[in-house]
Short mmCIF file of C-alpha atoms and ligand atoms in Angstrom, two decimals:
data_model
loop_
_atom_site.label_atom_id
_atom_site.label_comp_id
_atom_site.label_asym_id
_atom_site.label_seq_id
_atom_site.Cartn_x
_atom_site.Cartn_y
_atom_site.Cartn_z
CA UNK A 1 41.08 143.57 77.75
CA UNK A 2 40.62 147.03 79.39
CA UNK A 3 43.12 147.95 82.08
CA UNK A 4 41.75 148.42 85.58
CA UNK A 5 42.75 151.89 86.85
CA UNK A 6 44.12 151.38 90.33
CA UNK A 7 46.98 152.18 92.72
CA UNK A 8 46.86 148.64 93.95
CA UNK A 9 50.26 147.03 93.28
CA UNK A 10 50.95 143.73 91.58
CA UNK A 11 51.52 141.01 94.16
CA UNK A 12 54.58 139.03 93.16
CA UNK A 13 53.20 135.96 94.91
CA UNK A 14 50.37 135.81 92.42
CA UNK A 15 52.72 135.81 89.45
CA UNK A 16 52.60 132.55 87.48
CA UNK A 17 54.31 131.16 84.40
CA UNK A 18 50.79 130.47 83.11
CA UNK A 19 47.41 131.48 84.53
CA UNK A 20 48.77 134.57 86.30
CA UNK A 21 47.00 137.91 86.74
CA UNK A 22 46.37 140.00 83.59
CA UNK A 23 48.14 143.07 85.03
CA UNK A 24 51.33 141.04 85.46
CA UNK A 25 51.93 140.52 81.79
CA UNK A 26 53.37 143.97 81.00
CA UNK A 27 55.04 144.69 84.35
CA UNK A 28 58.56 143.30 84.40
CA UNK A 29 58.92 144.32 88.05
CA UNK A 30 58.60 142.98 90.66
CA UNK A 31 60.28 139.97 89.12
CA UNK A 32 59.55 136.46 90.32
CA UNK A 33 61.00 134.08 87.73
CA UNK A 34 64.59 135.27 87.95
CA UNK A 35 65.83 132.22 86.01
CA UNK A 36 64.25 133.79 82.92
CA UNK A 37 66.03 137.10 83.46
CA UNK A 38 69.33 135.26 83.98
CA UNK A 39 68.75 133.34 80.75
CA UNK A 40 67.99 136.59 78.92
CA UNK A 41 71.26 138.12 80.12
CA UNK A 42 73.23 134.99 79.30
CA UNK A 43 71.75 134.99 75.80
CA UNK A 44 72.83 138.60 75.27
CA UNK A 45 76.33 137.88 76.58
CA UNK A 46 76.59 134.97 74.11
CA UNK A 47 75.43 136.98 71.12
CA UNK A 48 76.97 135.97 67.82
CA UNK A 49 76.20 136.12 64.11
CA UNK A 50 76.87 133.50 61.43
CA UNK A 51 78.60 136.02 59.15
CA UNK A 52 81.34 136.56 61.77
CA UNK A 53 82.76 133.12 61.08
CA UNK A 54 85.20 132.64 58.23
CA UNK A 55 84.04 129.89 55.88
CA UNK A 56 86.96 129.96 53.41
CA UNK A 57 88.50 126.70 54.61
CA UNK A 58 85.17 124.91 54.42
CA UNK A 59 84.61 126.17 50.90
CA UNK A 60 88.02 124.86 49.79
CA UNK A 61 87.54 121.51 51.50
CA UNK A 62 84.07 121.07 50.06
CA UNK A 63 85.35 121.83 46.54
CA UNK A 64 88.46 119.66 46.83
CA UNK A 65 88.15 116.15 45.46
CA UNK A 66 90.30 114.42 48.07
CA UNK A 67 89.35 115.88 51.46
CA UNK A 68 85.85 114.53 52.15
CA UNK A 69 84.65 111.01 51.45
CA UNK A 70 81.23 110.38 49.89
CA UNK A 71 79.95 109.15 53.26
CA UNK A 72 81.15 112.34 54.92
CA UNK A 73 79.46 114.52 52.29
CA UNK A 74 76.25 112.55 52.71
CA UNK A 75 76.43 112.87 56.52
CA UNK A 76 77.17 116.58 56.37
CA UNK A 77 74.27 117.30 54.02
CA UNK A 78 71.82 115.15 55.96
CA UNK A 79 72.48 116.66 59.37
CA UNK A 80 72.28 120.09 57.74
CA UNK A 81 68.98 118.94 56.24
CA UNK A 82 67.66 118.16 59.71
CA UNK A 83 68.93 121.43 61.19
CA UNK A 84 67.59 123.75 58.47
CA UNK A 85 63.92 123.31 59.37
CA UNK A 86 64.24 122.33 63.05
CA UNK A 87 64.88 125.86 64.32
CA UNK A 88 62.00 127.26 62.30
CA UNK A 89 59.70 124.68 63.88
CA UNK A 90 61.01 125.72 67.30
CA UNK A 91 60.61 129.44 66.49
CA UNK A 92 57.01 128.98 65.36
CA UNK A 93 56.18 127.16 68.54
CA UNK A 94 57.55 130.00 70.66
CA UNK A 95 55.90 132.81 68.74
CA UNK A 96 52.60 131.25 67.70
CA UNK A 97 51.89 128.97 70.62
CA UNK A 98 53.88 129.47 73.81
CA UNK A 99 54.28 133.23 74.07
CA UNK A 100 50.63 134.22 74.24
CA UNK A 101 49.88 131.81 77.10
CA UNK A 102 52.77 132.98 79.28
CA UNK A 103 51.74 135.37 82.03
CA UNK A 104 55.25 136.02 83.34
CA UNK A 105 56.80 139.08 81.61
CA UNK A 106 60.32 137.96 82.51
CA UNK A 107 59.61 134.62 80.78
CA UNK A 108 58.25 136.55 77.81
CA UNK A 109 61.46 138.62 77.71
CA UNK A 110 63.50 135.46 77.38
CA UNK A 111 61.15 134.02 74.74
CA UNK A 112 61.74 137.12 72.62
CA UNK A 113 65.47 136.55 72.87
CA UNK A 114 65.06 132.83 72.20
CA UNK A 115 62.92 133.48 69.14
CA UNK A 116 65.65 135.71 67.72
CA UNK A 117 68.28 133.05 68.44
CA UNK A 118 66.23 130.49 66.50
CA UNK A 119 66.28 132.95 63.58
CA UNK A 120 70.07 133.28 63.89
CA UNK A 121 70.35 129.50 63.76
CA UNK A 122 68.29 129.27 60.59
CA UNK A 123 70.48 132.08 59.23
CA UNK A 124 73.57 130.00 60.05
CA UNK A 125 72.27 127.03 58.05
CA UNK A 126 71.40 129.20 55.09
CA UNK A 127 74.87 130.79 55.35
CA UNK A 128 76.52 127.35 55.23
CA UNK A 129 74.33 126.32 52.28
CA UNK A 130 75.17 129.55 50.46
CA UNK A 131 78.91 129.47 51.28
CA UNK A 132 79.33 125.90 50.05
CA UNK A 133 77.10 126.43 47.03
CA UNK A 134 74.74 123.62 48.07
CA UNK A 135 71.29 123.25 46.55
CA UNK A 136 69.07 125.03 49.09
CA UNK A 137 65.93 123.47 47.64
CA UNK A 138 67.36 120.02 48.30
CA UNK A 139 68.69 120.69 51.82
CA UNK A 140 65.68 122.62 53.08
CA UNK A 141 63.25 120.00 51.73
CA UNK A 142 64.88 117.07 53.51
CA UNK A 143 62.36 117.11 56.36
CA UNK A 144 59.81 116.00 53.76
CA UNK A 145 62.07 113.63 51.81
CA UNK A 146 64.28 111.81 54.28
CA UNK A 147 62.14 109.37 56.21
CA UNK A 148 63.93 109.67 59.56
CA UNK A 149 63.87 113.49 59.49
CA UNK A 150 60.23 113.45 58.39
CA UNK A 151 59.36 111.17 61.32
CA UNK A 152 61.04 113.48 63.83
CA UNK A 153 59.39 116.60 62.38
CA UNK A 154 55.96 114.97 62.26
CA UNK A 155 56.28 113.80 65.86
CA UNK A 156 57.19 117.31 67.06
CA UNK A 157 54.59 119.12 64.95
CA UNK A 158 51.81 116.91 66.30
CA UNK A 159 52.26 118.63 69.69
CA UNK A 160 51.47 122.01 68.15
CA UNK A 161 47.99 121.00 67.10
CA UNK A 162 46.09 121.67 70.33
CA UNK A 163 47.82 124.83 71.40
CA UNK A 164 48.12 126.45 67.95
CA UNK A 165 44.34 126.60 67.90
CA UNK A 166 43.31 130.26 68.44
CA UNK A 167 40.51 129.04 70.74
CA UNK A 168 42.97 127.23 73.01
CA UNK A 169 43.17 128.72 76.53
CA UNK A 170 45.03 127.63 79.62
CA UNK A 171 43.16 127.50 82.91
CA UNK A 172 41.65 124.03 82.87
CA UNK A 173 43.38 120.90 84.14
CA UNK A 174 43.30 119.30 80.70
CA UNK A 175 44.60 122.35 78.83
CA UNK A 176 47.29 123.12 81.38
CA UNK A 177 48.59 119.58 81.02
CA UNK A 178 48.45 120.01 77.24
CA UNK A 179 50.52 123.19 77.53
CA UNK A 180 53.01 121.52 79.86
CA UNK A 181 53.27 118.61 77.43
CA UNK A 182 54.16 121.06 74.65
CA UNK A 183 56.95 122.68 76.74
CA UNK A 184 58.29 119.25 77.67
CA UNK A 185 58.31 118.01 74.08
CA UNK A 186 59.98 121.12 72.71
CA UNK A 187 62.62 121.42 75.41
CA UNK A 188 63.42 117.87 76.48
CA UNK A 189 62.88 116.10 73.16
CA UNK A 190 63.36 118.70 70.41
CA UNK A 191 66.11 120.87 71.91
CA UNK A 192 67.41 118.22 74.32
CA UNK A 193 67.54 115.06 72.18
CA UNK A 194 66.75 115.65 68.49
CA UNK A 195 69.73 117.93 67.90
CA UNK A 196 72.29 115.77 69.58
CA UNK A 197 73.33 113.06 67.13
CA UNK A 198 73.66 115.79 64.50
CA UNK A 199 75.77 117.85 66.92
CA UNK A 200 77.95 114.79 67.51
CA UNK A 201 78.44 114.26 63.76
CA UNK A 202 79.42 117.89 63.21
CA UNK A 203 81.93 117.73 66.06
CA UNK A 204 83.21 114.53 64.47
CA UNK A 205 84.12 116.69 61.48
CA UNK A 206 85.68 119.27 63.76
CA UNK A 207 87.84 116.66 65.48
CA UNK A 208 89.18 115.67 62.05
CA UNK A 209 89.89 119.34 61.24
CA UNK A 210 87.27 119.20 58.53
CA UNK A 211 84.57 121.81 57.91
CA UNK A 212 85.68 123.74 60.99
CA UNK A 213 83.83 126.94 60.07
CA UNK A 214 80.55 125.04 59.86
CA UNK A 215 81.43 123.19 63.05
CA UNK A 216 82.06 126.50 64.78
CA UNK A 217 78.64 127.76 63.70
CA UNK A 218 77.08 124.62 65.11
CA UNK A 219 79.07 125.00 68.33
CA UNK A 220 77.50 128.42 68.92
CA UNK A 221 74.11 126.95 68.12
CA UNK A 222 74.69 124.15 70.59
CA UNK A 223 75.58 126.65 73.31
CA UNK A 224 72.36 128.57 72.62
CA UNK A 225 70.35 125.35 72.50
CA UNK A 226 71.65 124.20 75.87
CA UNK A 227 70.42 127.53 77.26
CA UNK A 228 67.02 126.97 75.59
CA UNK A 229 66.91 123.53 77.15
CA UNK A 230 67.77 124.92 80.60
CA UNK A 231 65.08 127.54 80.31
CA UNK A 232 62.52 124.94 79.21
CA UNK A 233 63.44 122.73 82.16
CA UNK A 234 63.07 125.71 84.51
CA UNK A 235 59.63 126.38 83.02
CA UNK A 236 58.56 122.80 83.56
CA UNK A 237 59.83 122.70 87.13
CA UNK A 238 58.26 126.09 87.95
CA UNK A 239 54.87 125.08 86.53
CA UNK A 240 55.17 121.90 88.63
CA UNK A 241 55.68 124.06 91.75
CA UNK A 242 52.96 126.53 90.88
CA UNK A 243 50.40 123.91 89.85
CA UNK A 244 51.47 120.64 91.50
CA UNK A 245 48.10 119.06 90.72
CA UNK A 246 49.17 118.78 87.04
CA UNK A 247 52.08 116.45 87.81
CA UNK A 248 50.07 113.29 88.37
CA UNK A 249 51.63 109.80 88.28
CA UNK A 250 49.80 109.20 84.96
CA UNK A 251 51.21 112.42 83.51
CA UNK A 252 54.73 111.53 84.69
CA UNK A 253 54.44 108.17 82.96
CA UNK A 254 53.15 109.94 79.86
CA UNK A 255 56.24 112.19 79.86
CA UNK A 256 58.52 109.17 80.24
CA UNK A 257 56.75 107.46 77.31
CA UNK A 258 57.10 110.55 75.12
CA UNK A 259 60.81 110.92 75.92
CA UNK A 260 61.29 107.22 75.10
CA UNK A 261 59.44 107.66 71.82
CA UNK A 262 61.63 110.65 70.97
CA UNK A 263 64.73 108.67 71.93
CA UNK A 264 63.74 105.85 69.54
CA UNK A 265 63.11 108.35 66.71
CA UNK A 266 66.55 109.87 67.25
CA UNK A 267 68.25 106.48 67.35
CA UNK A 268 66.43 105.56 64.14
CA UNK A 269 67.65 108.81 62.58
CA UNK A 270 71.28 108.26 63.57
CA UNK A 271 71.37 104.61 62.52
CA UNK A 272 69.55 105.08 59.21
CA UNK A 273 71.53 108.15 58.15
CA UNK A 274 74.89 106.66 59.16
CA UNK A 275 74.40 102.92 58.63
CA UNK A 276 78.16 102.34 58.47
CA UNK A 277 78.88 104.77 61.29
CA UNK A 278 81.01 107.85 60.90
CA UNK A 279 84.30 109.04 62.46
CA UNK A 280 84.35 105.94 64.64
CA UNK A 281 80.83 106.54 65.93
CA UNK A 282 78.80 103.42 65.12
CA UNK A 283 75.14 102.54 65.54
CA UNK A 284 75.71 101.09 69.00
CA UNK A 285 77.54 104.17 70.30
CA UNK A 286 74.86 106.48 68.89
CA UNK A 287 72.21 104.41 70.68
CA UNK A 288 74.11 104.60 73.97
CA UNK A 289 74.75 108.29 73.62
CA UNK A 290 71.13 109.17 72.84
CA UNK A 291 69.88 106.99 75.69
CA UNK A 292 72.44 108.57 78.01
CA UNK A 293 71.26 112.11 77.25
CA UNK A 294 67.57 111.05 77.44
CA UNK A 295 68.16 109.86 81.02
CA UNK A 296 69.84 113.17 81.84
CA UNK A 297 66.85 115.13 80.48
CA UNK A 298 64.43 113.01 82.53
CA UNK A 299 66.50 113.54 85.69
CA UNK A 300 66.31 117.33 85.26
CA UNK A 301 62.51 117.18 85.68
CA UNK A 302 62.70 114.67 88.51
CA UNK A 303 61.91 111.50 86.53
CA UNK A 304 63.78 108.19 86.81
CA UNK A 305 66.46 106.99 84.37
CA UNK A 306 65.16 104.54 81.77
CA UNK A 307 68.35 103.25 80.17
CA UNK A 308 71.44 103.73 82.37
CA UNK A 309 73.64 103.67 79.27
CA UNK A 310 77.27 104.83 79.43
CA UNK A 311 78.35 108.01 77.63
CA UNK A 312 80.45 106.92 74.66
CA UNK A 313 81.14 110.53 73.54
CA UNK A 314 82.55 112.27 76.64
CA UNK A 315 84.15 114.90 74.38
CA UNK A 316 80.67 116.22 73.60
CA UNK A 317 80.42 117.94 76.99
CA UNK A 318 83.67 119.80 76.27
CA UNK A 319 82.17 121.03 73.02
CA UNK A 320 79.35 122.69 74.97
CA UNK A 321 81.68 124.54 77.33
CA UNK A 322 83.05 126.77 74.67
CA UNK A 323 84.89 129.91 75.46
CA UNK A 324 83.72 132.49 72.99
CA UNK A 325 86.70 134.87 73.11
CA UNK A 326 89.31 132.14 72.95
CA UNK A 327 87.52 130.32 70.19
CA UNK A 328 86.79 133.39 68.15
CA UNK A 329 90.36 134.67 68.41
CA UNK A 330 91.60 133.02 65.23
CA UNK A 331 88.54 132.86 63.07
CA UNK A 332 86.26 135.74 63.85
CA UNK A 333 85.77 138.69 61.54
CA UNK A 334 85.15 141.81 63.61
CA UNK A 335 82.57 143.75 61.72
CA UNK A 336 80.15 145.16 64.26
CA UNK A 337 79.38 148.75 63.42
CA UNK A 338 80.37 149.98 66.87
CA UNK A 339 82.13 153.23 67.66
CA UNK A 340 80.98 156.63 66.55
CA UNK A 341 77.64 157.23 64.92
CA UNK A 342 77.96 159.40 61.88
CA UNK A 343 74.85 161.52 61.41
FE1 LIG B 401 66.27 126.39 70.36
#
């Protein structure tokens, strides 16, 4: 689209997450959606790379005959199988669907950062696979082989269909709701629910002092993911403010139904992958935990609790509040090429 030559300044009050003025898209200032800028800065402050984490202990434990049980090996590989493709699905949604419809440059700034973080996460999984000498073809294909992972992936991917279409445009009631639905599914369900029983399993390993390098990788991923979730929730709530007509009672019920469907898929995943439970987490506690976090996600967008289940894994919230410096102190390899540049 040609640029209109003018001294007329962008009016911040016209800036919108979607359906804003064309001139807004490349002008970071004046900034309206400061939550996106804050998220961008937080992402930079939390920067990490998978190769900074020492994997030697994990390699020895994985090779040893007497450290991990068969159930633990199966659980470890299956959650890794879920993770390996999940972040690529999330990255594709950002880059191929969400980004081009956003008319807030500060939101676009954060999406660029978020897209890179999804790549770092996929890198982390490949680094674990490579370090432990696992069969990458097997692990990365699990989303097509393991029924419960396949069901989650298929559910998520079905929300790409409309907005991946090159002809798709926001600006109509129906399409704006479709876009909002996509953001809700990817943040509340994908980043907010689908990762969480796998996170819990990995921290189960950590609590047993098993596979701590892998667990540390996943801890950094979880911190990033909670930021992605926060950003997604801010997007949803801002679109609600900017276009309140989209948030109809029918649409609210639709969101509740989708979150409940996602919750059931996650419960099915946890109970089918760990039928005997693992590290003291049984089917019932997984169900309660997933329902508990689903209610929390709904509350963040102003929707009523559906389950009122207790939180059987209170230690999970501690795992999110990780202090990078303290945690890295013992295990991190400092290998940034900082200091003088040699020309
Ligand atoms: Fe993410």
